[in-house]
Coordinates of C-alpha atoms and ligand atoms in Angstrom, one line a residue:
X14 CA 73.3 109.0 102.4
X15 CA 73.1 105.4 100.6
X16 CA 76.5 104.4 100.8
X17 CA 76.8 100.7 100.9
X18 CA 77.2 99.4 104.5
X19 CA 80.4 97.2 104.3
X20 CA 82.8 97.4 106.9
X21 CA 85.5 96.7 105.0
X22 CA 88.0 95.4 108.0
X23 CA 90.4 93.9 105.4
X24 CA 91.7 97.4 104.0
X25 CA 91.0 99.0 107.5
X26 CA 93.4 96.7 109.2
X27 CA 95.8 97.0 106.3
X28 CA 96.3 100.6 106.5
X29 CA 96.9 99.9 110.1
X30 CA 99.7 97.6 109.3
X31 CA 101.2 99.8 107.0
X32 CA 101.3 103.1 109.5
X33 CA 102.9 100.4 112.1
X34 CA 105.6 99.4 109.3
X35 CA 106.2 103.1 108.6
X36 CA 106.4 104.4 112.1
X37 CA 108.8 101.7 113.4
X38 CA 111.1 100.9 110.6
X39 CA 113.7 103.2 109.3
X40 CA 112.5 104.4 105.8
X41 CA 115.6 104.7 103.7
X42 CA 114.6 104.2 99.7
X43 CA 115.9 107.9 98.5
X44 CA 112.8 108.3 96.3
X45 CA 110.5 107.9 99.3
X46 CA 109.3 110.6 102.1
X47 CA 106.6 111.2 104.2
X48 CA 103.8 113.1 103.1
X49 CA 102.6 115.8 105.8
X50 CA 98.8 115.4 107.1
X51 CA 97.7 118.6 105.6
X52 CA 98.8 116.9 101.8
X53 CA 97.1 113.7 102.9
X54 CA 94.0 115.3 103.9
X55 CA 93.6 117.1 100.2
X56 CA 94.6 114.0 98.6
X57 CA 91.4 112.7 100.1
X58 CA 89.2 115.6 99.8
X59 CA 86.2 115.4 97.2
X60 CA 88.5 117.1 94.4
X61 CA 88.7 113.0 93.7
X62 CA 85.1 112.6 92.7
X63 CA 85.7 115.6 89.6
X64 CA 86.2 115.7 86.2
X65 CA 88.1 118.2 84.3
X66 CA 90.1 117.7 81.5
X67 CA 91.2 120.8 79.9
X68 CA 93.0 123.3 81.6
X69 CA 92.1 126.3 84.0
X70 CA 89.6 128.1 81.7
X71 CA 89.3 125.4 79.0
X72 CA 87.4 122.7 80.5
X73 CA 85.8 120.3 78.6
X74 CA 82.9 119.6 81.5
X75 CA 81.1 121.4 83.3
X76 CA 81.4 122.3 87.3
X77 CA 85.2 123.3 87.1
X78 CA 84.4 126.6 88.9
X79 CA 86.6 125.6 92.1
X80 CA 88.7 123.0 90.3
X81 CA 90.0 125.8 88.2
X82 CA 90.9 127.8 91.5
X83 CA 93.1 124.6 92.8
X84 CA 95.0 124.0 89.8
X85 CA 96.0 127.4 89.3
X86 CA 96.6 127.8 92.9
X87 CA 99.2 125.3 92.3
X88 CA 101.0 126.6 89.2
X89 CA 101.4 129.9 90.4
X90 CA 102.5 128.7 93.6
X91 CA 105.0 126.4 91.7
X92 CA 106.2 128.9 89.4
X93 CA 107.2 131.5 92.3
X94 CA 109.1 129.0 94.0
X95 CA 110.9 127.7 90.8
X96 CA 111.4 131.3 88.9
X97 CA 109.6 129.7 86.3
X98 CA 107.2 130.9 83.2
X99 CA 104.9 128.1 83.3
X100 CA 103.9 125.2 85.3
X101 CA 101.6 122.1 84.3
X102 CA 100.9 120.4 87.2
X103 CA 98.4 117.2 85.6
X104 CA 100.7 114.4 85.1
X105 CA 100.4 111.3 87.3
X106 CA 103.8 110.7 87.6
X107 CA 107.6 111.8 86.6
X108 CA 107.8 108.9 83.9
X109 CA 104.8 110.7 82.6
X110 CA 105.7 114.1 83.0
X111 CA 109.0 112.9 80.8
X112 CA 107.0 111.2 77.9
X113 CA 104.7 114.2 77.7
X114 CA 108.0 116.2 77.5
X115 CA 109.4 113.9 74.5
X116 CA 105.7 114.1 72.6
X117 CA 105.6 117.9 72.5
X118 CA 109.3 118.6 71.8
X119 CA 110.5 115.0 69.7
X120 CA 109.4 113.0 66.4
X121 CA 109.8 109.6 66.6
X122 CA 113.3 108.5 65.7
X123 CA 114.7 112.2 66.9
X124 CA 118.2 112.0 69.2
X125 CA 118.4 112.5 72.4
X126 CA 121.0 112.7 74.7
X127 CA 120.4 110.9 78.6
X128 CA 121.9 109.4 81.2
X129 CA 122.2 105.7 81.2
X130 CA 120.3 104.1 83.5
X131 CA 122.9 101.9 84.7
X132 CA 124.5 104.9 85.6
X133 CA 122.3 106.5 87.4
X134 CA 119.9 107.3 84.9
X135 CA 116.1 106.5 84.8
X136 CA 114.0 104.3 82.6
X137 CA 112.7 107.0 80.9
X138 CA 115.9 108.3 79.8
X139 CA 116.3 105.8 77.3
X140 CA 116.3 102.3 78.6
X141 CA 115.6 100.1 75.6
X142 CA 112.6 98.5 77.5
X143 CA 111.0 101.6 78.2
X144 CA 108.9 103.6 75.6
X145 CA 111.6 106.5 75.5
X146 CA 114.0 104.3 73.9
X147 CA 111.2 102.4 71.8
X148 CA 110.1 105.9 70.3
X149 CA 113.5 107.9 70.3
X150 CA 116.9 107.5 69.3
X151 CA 118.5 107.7 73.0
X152 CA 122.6 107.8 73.0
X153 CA 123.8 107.6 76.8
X154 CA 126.1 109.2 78.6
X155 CA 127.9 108.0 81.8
X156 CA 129.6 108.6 84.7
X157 CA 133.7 108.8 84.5
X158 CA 136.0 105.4 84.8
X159 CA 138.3 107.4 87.4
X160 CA 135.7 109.5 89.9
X161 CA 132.6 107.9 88.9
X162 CA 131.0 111.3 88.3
X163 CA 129.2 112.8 85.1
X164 CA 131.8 114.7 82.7
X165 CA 130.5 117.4 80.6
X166 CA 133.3 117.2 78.6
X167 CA 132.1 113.7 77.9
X168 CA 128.7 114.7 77.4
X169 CA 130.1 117.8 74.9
X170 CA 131.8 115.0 72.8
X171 CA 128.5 112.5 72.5
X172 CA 126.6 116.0 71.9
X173 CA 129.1 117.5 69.1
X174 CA 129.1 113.4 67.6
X175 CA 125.4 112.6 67.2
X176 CA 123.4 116.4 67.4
X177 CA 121.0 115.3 69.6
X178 CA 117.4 117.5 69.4
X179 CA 117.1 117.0 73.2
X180 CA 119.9 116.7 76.0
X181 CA 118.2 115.3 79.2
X182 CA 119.8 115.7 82.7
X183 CA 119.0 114.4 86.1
X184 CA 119.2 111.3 87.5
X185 CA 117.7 108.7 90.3
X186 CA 120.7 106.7 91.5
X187 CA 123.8 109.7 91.6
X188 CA 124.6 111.0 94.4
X189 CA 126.9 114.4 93.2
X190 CA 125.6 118.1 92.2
X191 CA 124.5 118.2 88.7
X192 CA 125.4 121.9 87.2
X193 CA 122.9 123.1 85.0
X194 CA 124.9 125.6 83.6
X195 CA 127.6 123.9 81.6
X196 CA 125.0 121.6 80.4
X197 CA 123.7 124.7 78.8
X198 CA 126.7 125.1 77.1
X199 CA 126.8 122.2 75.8
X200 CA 123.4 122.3 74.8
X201 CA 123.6 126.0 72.7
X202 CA 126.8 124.7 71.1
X203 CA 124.7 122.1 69.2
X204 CA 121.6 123.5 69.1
X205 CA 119.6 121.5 71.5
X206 CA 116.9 121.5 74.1
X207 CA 117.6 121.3 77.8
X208 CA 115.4 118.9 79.8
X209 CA 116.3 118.9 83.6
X210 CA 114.6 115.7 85.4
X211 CA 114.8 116.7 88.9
X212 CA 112.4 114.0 90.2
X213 CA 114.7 113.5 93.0
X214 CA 116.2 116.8 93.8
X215 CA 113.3 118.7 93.4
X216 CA 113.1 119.4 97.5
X217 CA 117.0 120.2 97.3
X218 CA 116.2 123.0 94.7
X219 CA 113.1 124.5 96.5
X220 CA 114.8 124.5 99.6
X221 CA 117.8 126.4 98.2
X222 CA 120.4 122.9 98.8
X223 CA 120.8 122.2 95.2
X224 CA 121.3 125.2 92.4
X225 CA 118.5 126.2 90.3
X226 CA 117.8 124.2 86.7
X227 CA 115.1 126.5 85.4
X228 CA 117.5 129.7 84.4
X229 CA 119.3 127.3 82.4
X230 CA 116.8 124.6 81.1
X231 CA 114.0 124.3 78.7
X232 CA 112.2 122.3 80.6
X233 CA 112.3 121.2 84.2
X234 CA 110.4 117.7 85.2
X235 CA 109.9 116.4 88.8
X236 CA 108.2 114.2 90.6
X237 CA 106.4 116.2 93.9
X238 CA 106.2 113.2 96.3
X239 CA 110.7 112.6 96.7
X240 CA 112.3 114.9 98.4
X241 CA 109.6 118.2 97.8
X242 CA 107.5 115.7 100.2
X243 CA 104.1 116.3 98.9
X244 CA 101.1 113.6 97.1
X245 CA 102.6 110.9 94.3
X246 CA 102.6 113.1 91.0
X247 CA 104.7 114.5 88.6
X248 CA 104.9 118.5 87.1
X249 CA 106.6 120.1 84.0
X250 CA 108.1 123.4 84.9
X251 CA 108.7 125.4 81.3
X252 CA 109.2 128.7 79.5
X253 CA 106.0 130.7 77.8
X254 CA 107.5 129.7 74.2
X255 CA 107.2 126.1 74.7
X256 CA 103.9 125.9 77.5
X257 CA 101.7 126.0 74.5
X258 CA 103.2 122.7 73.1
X259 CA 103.8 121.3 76.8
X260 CA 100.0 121.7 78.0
X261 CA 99.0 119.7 74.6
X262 CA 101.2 117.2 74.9
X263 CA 100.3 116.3 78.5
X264 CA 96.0 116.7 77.5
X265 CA 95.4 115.4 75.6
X266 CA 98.7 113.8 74.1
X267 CA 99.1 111.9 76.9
X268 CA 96.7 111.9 79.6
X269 CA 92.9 112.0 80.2
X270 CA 90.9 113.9 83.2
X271 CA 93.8 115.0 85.7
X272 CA 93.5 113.8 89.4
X273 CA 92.7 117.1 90.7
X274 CA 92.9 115.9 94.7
X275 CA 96.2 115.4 93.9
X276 CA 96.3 118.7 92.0
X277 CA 95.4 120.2 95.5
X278 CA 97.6 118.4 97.4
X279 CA 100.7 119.4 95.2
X280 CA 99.4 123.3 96.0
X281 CA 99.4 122.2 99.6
X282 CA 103.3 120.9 99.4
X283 CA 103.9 123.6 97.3
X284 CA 102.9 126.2 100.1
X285 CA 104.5 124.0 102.5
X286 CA 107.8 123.8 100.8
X287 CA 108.2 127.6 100.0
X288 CA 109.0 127.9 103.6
X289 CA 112.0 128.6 105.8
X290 CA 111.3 125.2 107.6
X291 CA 111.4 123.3 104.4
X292 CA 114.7 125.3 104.1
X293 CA 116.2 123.7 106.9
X294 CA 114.7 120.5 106.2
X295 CA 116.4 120.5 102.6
X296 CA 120.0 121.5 103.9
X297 CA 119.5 118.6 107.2
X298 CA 118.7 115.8 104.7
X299 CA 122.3 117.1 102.9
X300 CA 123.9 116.5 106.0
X301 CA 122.1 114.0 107.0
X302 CA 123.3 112.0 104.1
X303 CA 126.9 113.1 104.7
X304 CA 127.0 111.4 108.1
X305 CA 125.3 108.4 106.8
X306 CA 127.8 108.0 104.1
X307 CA 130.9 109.0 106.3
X308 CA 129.6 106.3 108.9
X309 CA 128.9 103.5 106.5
X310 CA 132.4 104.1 104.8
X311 CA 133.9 103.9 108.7
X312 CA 131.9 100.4 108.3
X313 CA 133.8 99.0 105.4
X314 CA 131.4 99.6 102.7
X315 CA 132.7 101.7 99.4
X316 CA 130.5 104.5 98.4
X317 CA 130.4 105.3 94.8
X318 CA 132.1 109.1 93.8
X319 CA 134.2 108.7 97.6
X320 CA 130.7 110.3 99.0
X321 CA 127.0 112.6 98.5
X322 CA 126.8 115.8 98.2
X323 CA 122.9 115.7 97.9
X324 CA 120.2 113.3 99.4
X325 CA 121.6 109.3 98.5
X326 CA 124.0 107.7 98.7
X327 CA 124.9 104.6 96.6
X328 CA 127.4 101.7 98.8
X329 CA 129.3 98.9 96.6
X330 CA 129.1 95.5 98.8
X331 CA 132.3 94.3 97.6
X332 CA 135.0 95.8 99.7
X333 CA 132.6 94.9 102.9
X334 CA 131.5 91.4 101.7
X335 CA 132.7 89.8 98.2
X336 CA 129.9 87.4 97.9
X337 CA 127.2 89.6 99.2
X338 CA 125.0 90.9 96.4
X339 CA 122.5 94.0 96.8
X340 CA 119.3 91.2 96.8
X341 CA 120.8 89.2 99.6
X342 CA 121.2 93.0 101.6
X343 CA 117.5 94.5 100.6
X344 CA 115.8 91.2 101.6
X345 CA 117.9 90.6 105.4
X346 CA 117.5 94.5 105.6
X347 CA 114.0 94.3 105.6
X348 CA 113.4 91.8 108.0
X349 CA 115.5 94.0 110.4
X350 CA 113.1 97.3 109.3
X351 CA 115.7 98.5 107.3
X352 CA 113.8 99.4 103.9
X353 CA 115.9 100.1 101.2
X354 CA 116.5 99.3 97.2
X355 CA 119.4 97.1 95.7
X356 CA 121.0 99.5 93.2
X357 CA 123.3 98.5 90.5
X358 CA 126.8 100.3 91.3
X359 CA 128.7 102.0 87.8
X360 CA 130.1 99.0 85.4
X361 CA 128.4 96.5 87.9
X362 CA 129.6 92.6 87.1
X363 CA 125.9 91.7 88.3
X364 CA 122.3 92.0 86.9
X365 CA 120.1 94.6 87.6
X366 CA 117.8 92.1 89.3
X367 CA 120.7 91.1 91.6
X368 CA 122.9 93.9 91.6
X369 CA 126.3 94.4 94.0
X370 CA 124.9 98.0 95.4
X371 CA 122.5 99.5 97.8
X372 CA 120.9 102.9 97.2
X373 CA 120.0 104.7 100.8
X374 CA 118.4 108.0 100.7
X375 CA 117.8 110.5 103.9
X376 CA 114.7 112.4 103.0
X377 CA 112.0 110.7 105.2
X378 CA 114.4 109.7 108.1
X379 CA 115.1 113.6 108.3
X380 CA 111.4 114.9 107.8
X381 CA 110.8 112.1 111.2
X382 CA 113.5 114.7 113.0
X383 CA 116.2 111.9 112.6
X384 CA 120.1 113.9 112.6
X385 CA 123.8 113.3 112.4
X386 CA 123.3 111.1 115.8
X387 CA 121.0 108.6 114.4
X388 CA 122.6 108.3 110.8
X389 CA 125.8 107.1 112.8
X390 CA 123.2 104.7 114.7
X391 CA 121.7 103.5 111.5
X392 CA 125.5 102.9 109.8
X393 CA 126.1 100.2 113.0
X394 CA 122.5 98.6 112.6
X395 CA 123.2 98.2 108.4
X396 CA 126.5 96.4 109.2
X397 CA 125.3 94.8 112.1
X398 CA 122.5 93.1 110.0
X399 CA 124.8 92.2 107.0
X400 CA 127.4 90.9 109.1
X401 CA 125.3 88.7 110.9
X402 CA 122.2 87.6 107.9
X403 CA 122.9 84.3 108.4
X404 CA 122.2 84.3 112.2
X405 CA 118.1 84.9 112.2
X406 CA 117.9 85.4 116.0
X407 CA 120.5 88.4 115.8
X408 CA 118.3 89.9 112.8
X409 CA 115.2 89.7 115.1
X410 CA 117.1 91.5 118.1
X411 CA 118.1 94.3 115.2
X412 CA 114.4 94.7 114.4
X413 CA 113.9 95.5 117.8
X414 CA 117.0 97.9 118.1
X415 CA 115.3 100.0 114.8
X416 CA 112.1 99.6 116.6
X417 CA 113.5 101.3 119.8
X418 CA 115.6 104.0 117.8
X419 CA 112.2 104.8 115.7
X420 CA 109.8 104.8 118.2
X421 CA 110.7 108.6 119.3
X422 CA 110.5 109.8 115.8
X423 CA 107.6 107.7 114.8
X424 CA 106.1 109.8 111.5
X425 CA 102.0 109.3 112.4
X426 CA 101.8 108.7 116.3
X427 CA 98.5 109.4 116.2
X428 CA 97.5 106.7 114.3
Ligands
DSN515 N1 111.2 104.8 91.3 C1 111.9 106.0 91.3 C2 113.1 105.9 92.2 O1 113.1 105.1 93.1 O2 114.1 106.6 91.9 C3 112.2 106.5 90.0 O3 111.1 106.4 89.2

C-alpha cells in the first residue's frame, strides 16, 4: 500500500499527552465523558473514507450498500430506546441538530420561546451572537428570583404575551429536572411546537434517571457524546408528521455528506446505552453529583437552586471567596488537574468571560468507577486549591494528590 512514509512523532506523542492528561486528572466539565473503546474503534473504522449524502435508500452516490445498513442500525436503535417515531442521526453537532430544527419548522423573523443563556440556556437558544437569534425572533425565559429554578407559570405568561411558533426547552448550565409535561401545556394552550434540547441529559433519559421528553415533545435534540457517552455528534429525535421536513432540513438544508464513522459509532453507544449497566451508570452519576454538591456546600461554596438533582452542579464563588472570580478558579484548577468550566451563576455582576461561577459535572468521573467516596475527596481538593492559588508549591502537591486519587480509576490504562 502507497501510503506516504512519515512518522509523524508530533501528533503520536500528542495523543500520548492527552491520554496522560485524561487518565490522571479529574475530568469534571459536565458536557464531557469518556467514550468507550468499542465507539472509538468505529469512529475510526473506514466508514470515514465514504460518501453518502442522502438518506438510507436515497443516496446520491454510489457504494452506500453497507453505509445504509449503519445508519439505519442507528435510528432504529435510537428510536427504541427513546419511544420515538423517527430518528435522524447526520448532524455533526447539537448546535446543528438545533439550527436544522429551526430551518424545517421556522421562517425567519418567527418567535420562539428559549431559555436564556445566562440562565442556563445555550447559544443556540437565542443568544444574539448566535445565528438562532440573527434568524429568529427569540424572547427568553429565566430562572425564578427566589429558588433560581425555571417557572412554568413564567414561561405560560411570556408564551400567552408573544405566541411564539416554537417553545424550546433544555438547557446546559441548570442543574434541576425539567418536566416535559407542563411545558406541553403550555405549549397546546398557544398553539406551539415543543422542542426538547436534551444535549446534556440525554444519558439521564436513556438510562431511566431523567423522565422522558419524546411523549410530550415535537422534537427532541441531543448531543450523543455528554452524558449518553458515545462519538461527538448530535441527533433529532421526531414524530412521522414532521420527519419529512426534519430529514430536509438537516440534507440538504443544512449539511453536506454525513460523517458516517460517527454514524456507526452513535449505533455503537446506542446499543451500549440500552443496557442495564448504562442504567446504573445513569442513576450513580445522579448521586454522584449529589455528594459532590453536598460536599462542596459543607466547603463554603453556594450552589445555585440549594442543590442537583441531575448530572451538574453550578457553585457561586462569593459566599467562599468575595474576590475570587470563576477565571481565577478554572485556570488554578487546572494546574492542580482539576478540569472544569467558569460558568456565569443567575443575574451574575461579572462577564461571561470572567464569570463568579463554576460548572462541575459527574458524568466522566462516574463512567472511571469514581463514587460518593471520591466526590467527598474531590470537594476537599477544589477548596484546598482555591484556598491556597496563591501558594504555587501547595497547587503542585494537589496535582499530585488528583494524580494519586486517579491513578486507580485511570479511563485508558492501556494506553
Ligand atoms: N459546549 C457545551 C457545554 O459545555 O454545555 C454546549 O454546547
Amino acid at each position: 500500500m502507497p501510503w506516504p512514509t512519515i512518522n509523524d512523532d508530533d501528533v503520536t506523542r500528542l495523543v500520548a499527552n492527552e491520554t496522560e492528561r485524561q487518565n490522571t486528572g479529574l475530568q469534571l466539565i459536565a458536557s464531557e465523558n469518556f467514550a468507550s473503546p468499542a465507539v472509538m474503534e468505529a469512529t475510526g473504522s473506514v466508514f470515514t473514507n465514504k460518501y453518502s449524502e442522502g438518506y438510507p435508500g436515497k443516496r446520491y452516490y454510489g457504494g452506500n450498500q453497507v453505509v445504509d445498513q449503519v445508519e439505519d442500525l442507528a435510528r432504529q436503535r435510537i428510536c427504541e430506546l427513546f419511544g420515538a417515531d423517527h430518528a435522524n442521526v447526520q448532524p455533526h453537532s447539537g448546535a446543528n441538530a438545533n439550527m436544522a430544527v429551526y430551518h424545517a419548522l421556522l421562517e425567519p423573523g418567527d418567535t420562539v420561546l428559549g431559555l436564556s443563556l445566562d440562565h442556563g440556556g445555550h447559544l443556540t437558544h437565542g443568544s444574539p451572537v448566535n445565528a438562532s437569534g440573527l434568524i429568529y425572533n427569540f424572547v427568553g425565559y429565566r430562572v425564578s428570583d427566589s429558588d433560581e429554578r425555571i417557572e412554568i407559570e413564567e414561561v405560560a405568561a411570556l408564551a400567552h404575551e408573544h405566541k411564539p411558533k416554537l417553545i424550546v426547552t433544555g438547557a446546559t448550565a441548570y442543574p434541576r429536572i425539567i418536566e416535559p409535561e407542563p411545558f406541553r401545556k403550555v405549549a397546546d394552550e398557544v398553539g406551539a411546537l415543543l422542542m426538547f434540547d436534551a444535549a446534556h441529559i440525554a444519558g439521564l433519559i436513556a438510562g431511566g434517571a431523567h423522565p422522558n421528553p419524546v411523549p410530550y415533545c415535537d422534537v427532541v435534540t441531543f448531543t450523543t457524546h455528554k452524558t449518553l457517552r458515545g462519538p461527538r455528534g448530535g441527533c433529532i429525535l421526531t414524530t412521522a408528521e414532521l420527519a419529512g421536513a426534519i430529514d430536509k432540513a438537516v440534507f440538504p438544508g443544512q449539511q453536506g455528506g454525513p460523517q458516517e464513522h460517527s454514524i456507526a459509532a452513535k449505533a455503537v453507544a446506542f446499543a451500549e446505552a440500552s443496557t442495564d449497566e448504562f442504567k446504573t451508570y445513569a442513576r450513580q452519576i445522579v448521586s454522584n453529583a449529589e455528594a459532590l454538591a453536598a460536599a462542596l456546600a459543607g466547603e463554603g461554596f453556594r450552589l445555585v437552586s440549594g442543590g442537583t438533582d441531575n448530572h451538574l452542579m453550578l457553585l457561586d464563588l462569593r459566599p467562599f471567596d468575595e474576590e475570587l472570580t470563576g477565571k481565577e478558579a478554572q485556570i488554578v484548577l487546572d494546574e492542580a488537574g482539576i478540569t472544569l468550566n467558569r460558568n456565569s451563576i443567575p443575574d451574575d455582576p461579572r462577564s461571561p468571560f470572567v464569570t463568579s461561577g463554576l460548572r462541575i459535572g459527574t458524568p466522566a468521573v462516574t463512567t472511571q468507577g469514581m463514587r460518593e467516596p471520591e466526590m467527598a475527596e474531590i470537594a476537599r481538593l477544589i477548596a484546598s486549591t482555591l484556598r491556597q492559588r496563591n501558594d504555587a508549591a501547595a497547587v503542585a502537591g494537589i496535582r499530585e494528590e488528583v494524580r494519586a486519587l486517579c491513578e486507580p480509576f485511570a479511563p485508558y490504562p492501556q494506553v
